[in-house]
């Protein structure tokens, strides 16, 4: 049997119904029009991630050869990030157990062959606030570990409409996306997956 997930991990299956998912995809299309997806580079190596990214909200998470950081401007267009959709700030208010609204929402887009290595979300100023995520489109094989990279991990499937909260001890747990399962959803026009993560 698997060990229980770290305290503060919450998995809210089917949080958004299909109509709410469609509305969120429309909102993401608007965001991407204003703030195009791009492939960030990893610090030091300069290697490109396979996931394409953009942001909404006051701040956005960016990565380039000099490191990871939050900044108010899109690294390619130089413009401000679009506003965060109300549905996301409402979700945060409902599940974050934190008294202030999110400042940043990272938009991850996975084409069928994209993946995201095991990582900790550690660049945020406020570690008492959780990171809250929404999955849209094709199912992801998500891996959740512990506080050390060597800790045992468990694999779970994140389906369109699911919400994950990493708070408490789980806030600094290792996690990643092994792969997506193309063709498991018809929400998007093409096979692929969107993941939205809100932070402070
Ligand atoms: C993804 N998610 O599902 C990647 N981070 O595509 C994350 O990296 C993540 O789902 C922090 C909290 C929840 C998450
Ligand atoms: Fe993460």
Short mmCIF file of C-alpha atoms and ligand atoms in Angstrom, two decimals:
data_model
loop_
_atom_site.label_atom_id
_atom_site.label_comp_id
_atom_site.label_asym_id
_atom_site.label_seq_id
_atom_site.Cartn_x
_atom_site.Cartn_y
_atom_site.Cartn_z
CA UNK A 1 0.00 0.00 0.00
CA UNK A 2 1.01 3.58 -0.54
CA UNK A 3 1.84 5.84 2.36
CA UNK A 4 -0.83 8.50 2.92
CA UNK A 5 -0.22 11.76 1.02
CA UNK A 6 1.38 14.59 3.01
CA UNK A 7 -0.90 16.58 5.32
CA UNK A 8 -2.44 19.53 3.49
CA UNK A 9 -2.79 17.76 0.14
CA UNK A 10 -6.37 18.01 -1.10
CA UNK A 11 -7.79 16.48 -4.23
CA UNK A 12 -11.21 17.86 -5.20
CA UNK A 13 -12.42 15.61 -8.04
CA UNK A 14 -14.83 17.20 -10.49
CA UNK A 15 -14.82 20.60 -8.80
CA UNK A 16 -15.72 22.37 -12.07
CA UNK A 17 -18.62 20.95 -14.11
CA UNK A 18 -18.36 20.85 -17.93
CA UNK A 19 -20.01 24.28 -18.41
CA UNK A 20 -17.62 25.87 -15.90
CA UNK A 21 -14.69 24.13 -17.64
CA UNK A 22 -15.75 25.56 -21.00
CA UNK A 23 -16.01 29.03 -19.49
CA UNK A 24 -12.50 28.66 -18.03
CA UNK A 25 -11.11 27.55 -21.40
CA UNK A 26 -12.67 30.64 -23.01
CA UNK A 27 -11.02 32.79 -20.34
CA UNK A 28 -7.67 31.10 -21.01
CA UNK A 29 -8.04 31.75 -24.75
CA UNK A 30 -8.44 35.45 -23.94
CA UNK A 31 -5.38 35.37 -21.68
CA UNK A 32 -3.25 33.64 -24.33
CA UNK A 33 -4.30 36.17 -26.97
CA UNK A 34 -2.99 38.99 -24.82
CA UNK A 35 -0.07 37.11 -23.24
CA UNK A 36 1.10 34.39 -25.67
CA UNK A 37 2.33 31.01 -24.51
CA UNK A 38 6.09 30.61 -24.72
CA UNK A 39 8.61 27.90 -23.80
CA UNK A 40 10.68 29.00 -20.79
CA UNK A 41 14.34 28.05 -20.46
CA UNK A 42 15.75 26.31 -17.41
CA UNK A 43 18.28 28.18 -15.27
CA UNK A 44 21.96 27.41 -15.95
CA UNK A 45 21.49 24.87 -18.76
CA UNK A 46 19.17 27.10 -20.81
CA UNK A 47 17.32 23.97 -21.88
CA UNK A 48 13.72 24.64 -22.87
CA UNK A 49 10.85 23.16 -20.90
CA UNK A 50 8.43 21.02 -22.91
CA UNK A 51 5.47 22.75 -21.23
CA UNK A 52 4.47 26.11 -22.70
CA UNK A 53 3.58 28.82 -20.21
CA UNK A 54 2.02 32.19 -19.62
CA UNK A 55 0.44 33.87 -16.59
CA UNK A 56 -2.43 36.00 -15.41
CA UNK A 57 -2.75 38.17 -12.32
CA UNK A 58 -0.50 40.92 -10.96
CA UNK A 59 2.60 38.73 -11.09
CA UNK A 60 3.78 35.88 -13.26
CA UNK A 61 6.26 33.08 -12.67
CA UNK A 62 9.07 33.13 -15.22
CA UNK A 63 12.18 31.05 -15.76
CA UNK A 64 15.24 31.84 -17.86
CA UNK A 65 18.97 31.15 -17.78
CA UNK A 66 19.40 33.56 -14.84
CA UNK A 67 16.87 31.79 -12.61
CA UNK A 68 13.24 31.58 -11.51
CA UNK A 69 11.29 34.62 -10.33
CA UNK A 70 7.97 36.43 -10.25
CA UNK A 71 7.64 39.56 -12.36
CA UNK A 72 4.80 41.90 -13.45
CA UNK A 73 5.63 41.80 -17.19
CA UNK A 74 5.55 39.12 -19.89
CA UNK A 75 9.17 38.27 -20.80
CA UNK A 76 8.49 38.23 -24.55
CA UNK A 77 5.90 40.98 -25.13
CA UNK A 78 6.99 43.19 -22.21
CA UNK A 79 3.32 43.84 -21.42
CA UNK A 80 1.51 43.32 -18.12
CA UNK A 81 -0.17 39.97 -17.42
CA UNK A 82 -3.94 39.86 -18.06
CA UNK A 83 -6.32 39.91 -15.10
CA UNK A 84 -7.11 36.70 -13.29
CA UNK A 85 -10.57 35.31 -14.15
CA UNK A 86 -13.16 35.70 -11.40
CA UNK A 87 -13.81 31.93 -11.37
CA UNK A 88 -10.21 31.41 -10.22
CA UNK A 89 -10.25 34.03 -7.46
CA UNK A 90 -13.60 32.54 -6.32
CA UNK A 91 -12.03 29.07 -6.23
CA UNK A 92 -9.11 30.41 -4.19
CA UNK A 93 -11.48 32.10 -1.73
CA UNK A 94 -13.31 28.83 -1.28
CA UNK A 95 -10.42 26.39 -0.87
CA UNK A 96 -7.22 28.26 0.08
CA UNK A 97 -7.99 28.94 3.75
CA UNK A 98 -5.85 32.06 3.27
CA UNK A 99 -7.10 35.61 4.00
CA UNK A 100 -5.71 37.33 0.88
CA UNK A 101 -6.39 36.78 -2.85
CA UNK A 102 -3.91 35.06 -5.17
CA UNK A 103 -1.29 37.32 -6.81
CA UNK A 104 -0.21 35.04 -9.62
CA UNK A 105 -1.68 32.32 -11.78
CA UNK A 106 0.65 30.25 -13.93
CA UNK A 107 -0.93 28.84 -17.08
CA UNK A 108 0.72 25.58 -18.20
CA UNK A 109 -0.09 24.13 -21.62
CA UNK A 110 0.84 20.53 -22.37
CA UNK A 111 0.88 19.32 -25.95
CA UNK A 112 0.57 15.50 -26.09
CA UNK A 113 4.31 14.92 -25.58
CA UNK A 114 4.93 17.52 -22.86
CA UNK A 115 5.78 16.66 -19.27
CA UNK A 116 6.90 18.43 -16.11
CA UNK A 117 9.70 17.00 -13.98
CA UNK A 118 9.48 16.46 -10.23
CA UNK A 119 9.75 19.86 -8.53
CA UNK A 120 8.81 21.91 -5.47
CA UNK A 121 7.02 25.25 -5.86
CA UNK A 122 9.52 27.22 -3.77
CA UNK A 123 9.78 30.67 -5.40
CA UNK A 124 6.73 32.18 -3.66
CA UNK A 125 7.11 34.76 -0.88
CA UNK A 126 4.21 33.41 1.14
CA UNK A 127 4.70 29.75 2.01
CA UNK A 128 1.73 29.87 4.40
CA UNK A 129 -0.53 30.27 1.35
CA UNK A 130 -1.22 27.08 -0.60
CA UNK A 131 -0.83 26.54 -4.32
CA UNK A 132 -4.21 25.72 -5.88
CA UNK A 133 -4.43 24.04 -9.29
CA UNK A 134 -7.14 23.41 -11.89
CA UNK A 135 -6.84 20.79 -14.65
CA UNK A 136 -8.56 21.23 -18.03
CA UNK A 137 -8.55 18.97 -21.08
CA UNK A 138 -6.73 15.65 -21.32
CA UNK A 139 -6.02 13.63 -18.18
CA UNK A 140 -2.58 13.96 -16.57
CA UNK A 141 -0.59 11.28 -14.78
CA UNK A 142 0.41 13.35 -11.75
CA UNK A 143 3.13 12.23 -9.32
CA UNK A 144 3.17 13.36 -5.69
CA UNK A 145 6.08 12.68 -3.39
CA UNK A 146 7.23 14.00 -0.04
CA UNK A 147 9.49 16.75 1.26
CA UNK A 148 12.65 15.01 0.04
CA UNK A 149 13.25 14.13 -3.60
CA UNK A 150 14.08 10.61 -2.43
CA UNK A 151 10.75 10.07 -0.62
CA UNK A 152 8.35 7.52 -2.10
CA UNK A 153 5.90 8.94 -4.63
CA UNK A 154 2.36 8.07 -5.61
CA UNK A 155 0.78 8.45 -9.00
CA UNK A 156 -2.74 9.76 -9.60
CA UNK A 157 -4.78 10.86 -12.58
CA UNK A 158 -5.92 14.46 -12.79
CA UNK A 159 -9.03 14.72 -14.92
CA UNK A 160 -10.54 17.85 -16.51
CA UNK A 161 -12.33 19.86 -13.82
CA UNK A 162 -10.28 18.48 -10.93
CA UNK A 163 -8.72 20.81 -8.36
CA UNK A 164 -5.59 20.09 -6.30
CA UNK A 165 -4.53 22.06 -3.23
CA UNK A 166 -0.97 21.86 -1.90
CA UNK A 167 -1.12 23.43 1.55
CA UNK A 168 0.24 22.67 4.99
CA UNK A 169 3.07 20.15 4.87
CA UNK A 170 2.23 19.29 1.26
CA UNK A 171 2.97 22.91 0.23
CA UNK A 172 6.63 21.97 -0.20
CA UNK A 173 6.14 18.41 -1.42
CA UNK A 174 7.74 17.22 -4.66
CA UNK A 175 5.33 16.72 -7.56
CA UNK A 176 5.29 16.60 -11.33
CA UNK A 177 3.47 15.39 -14.43
CA UNK A 178 4.82 12.14 -15.91
CA UNK A 179 2.72 12.45 -19.04
CA UNK A 180 -0.69 13.33 -20.32
CA UNK A 181 -3.12 10.89 -21.90
CA UNK A 182 -4.06 12.41 -25.29
CA UNK A 183 -7.64 11.89 -26.40
CA UNK A 184 -9.12 11.45 -22.91
CA UNK A 185 -11.08 14.74 -23.15
CA UNK A 186 -12.83 16.68 -25.89
CA UNK A 187 -12.84 19.99 -23.98
CA UNK A 188 -10.02 21.51 -26.03
CA UNK A 189 -10.00 21.78 -29.82
CA UNK A 190 -6.86 19.61 -30.02
CA UNK A 191 -5.36 16.94 -27.78
CA UNK A 192 -3.58 18.59 -24.87
CA UNK A 193 -3.96 19.83 -21.34
CA UNK A 194 -4.12 23.13 -19.49
CA UNK A 195 -3.18 23.45 -15.83
CA UNK A 196 -3.73 26.67 -13.90
CA UNK A 197 -1.90 27.20 -10.60
CA UNK A 198 -2.61 30.10 -8.28
CA UNK A 199 -0.07 31.38 -5.77
CA UNK A 200 1.12 34.19 -3.54
C1 LIG B 1 0.32 20.26 -13.48
N1 LIG B 1 1.01 21.09 -11.40
O1 LIG B 1 -0.63 19.70 -12.94
C2 LIG B 1 1.46 20.75 -12.67
N2 LIG B 1 1.98 22.76 -8.43
O2 LIG B 1 0.38 20.42 -14.69
C3 LIG B 1 1.81 21.65 -10.47
O3 LIG B 1 2.99 21.81 -10.68
C4 LIG B 1 1.21 22.03 -9.20
O4 LIG B 1 -0.85 20.89 -9.56
C5 LIG B 1 1.52 23.15 -7.23
C6 LIG B 1 0.26 22.82 -6.79
C7 LIG B 1 -0.56 22.07 -7.57
C8 LIG B 1 -0.08 21.65 -8.80
FE1 LIG B 2 4.04 22.75 -9.10
#
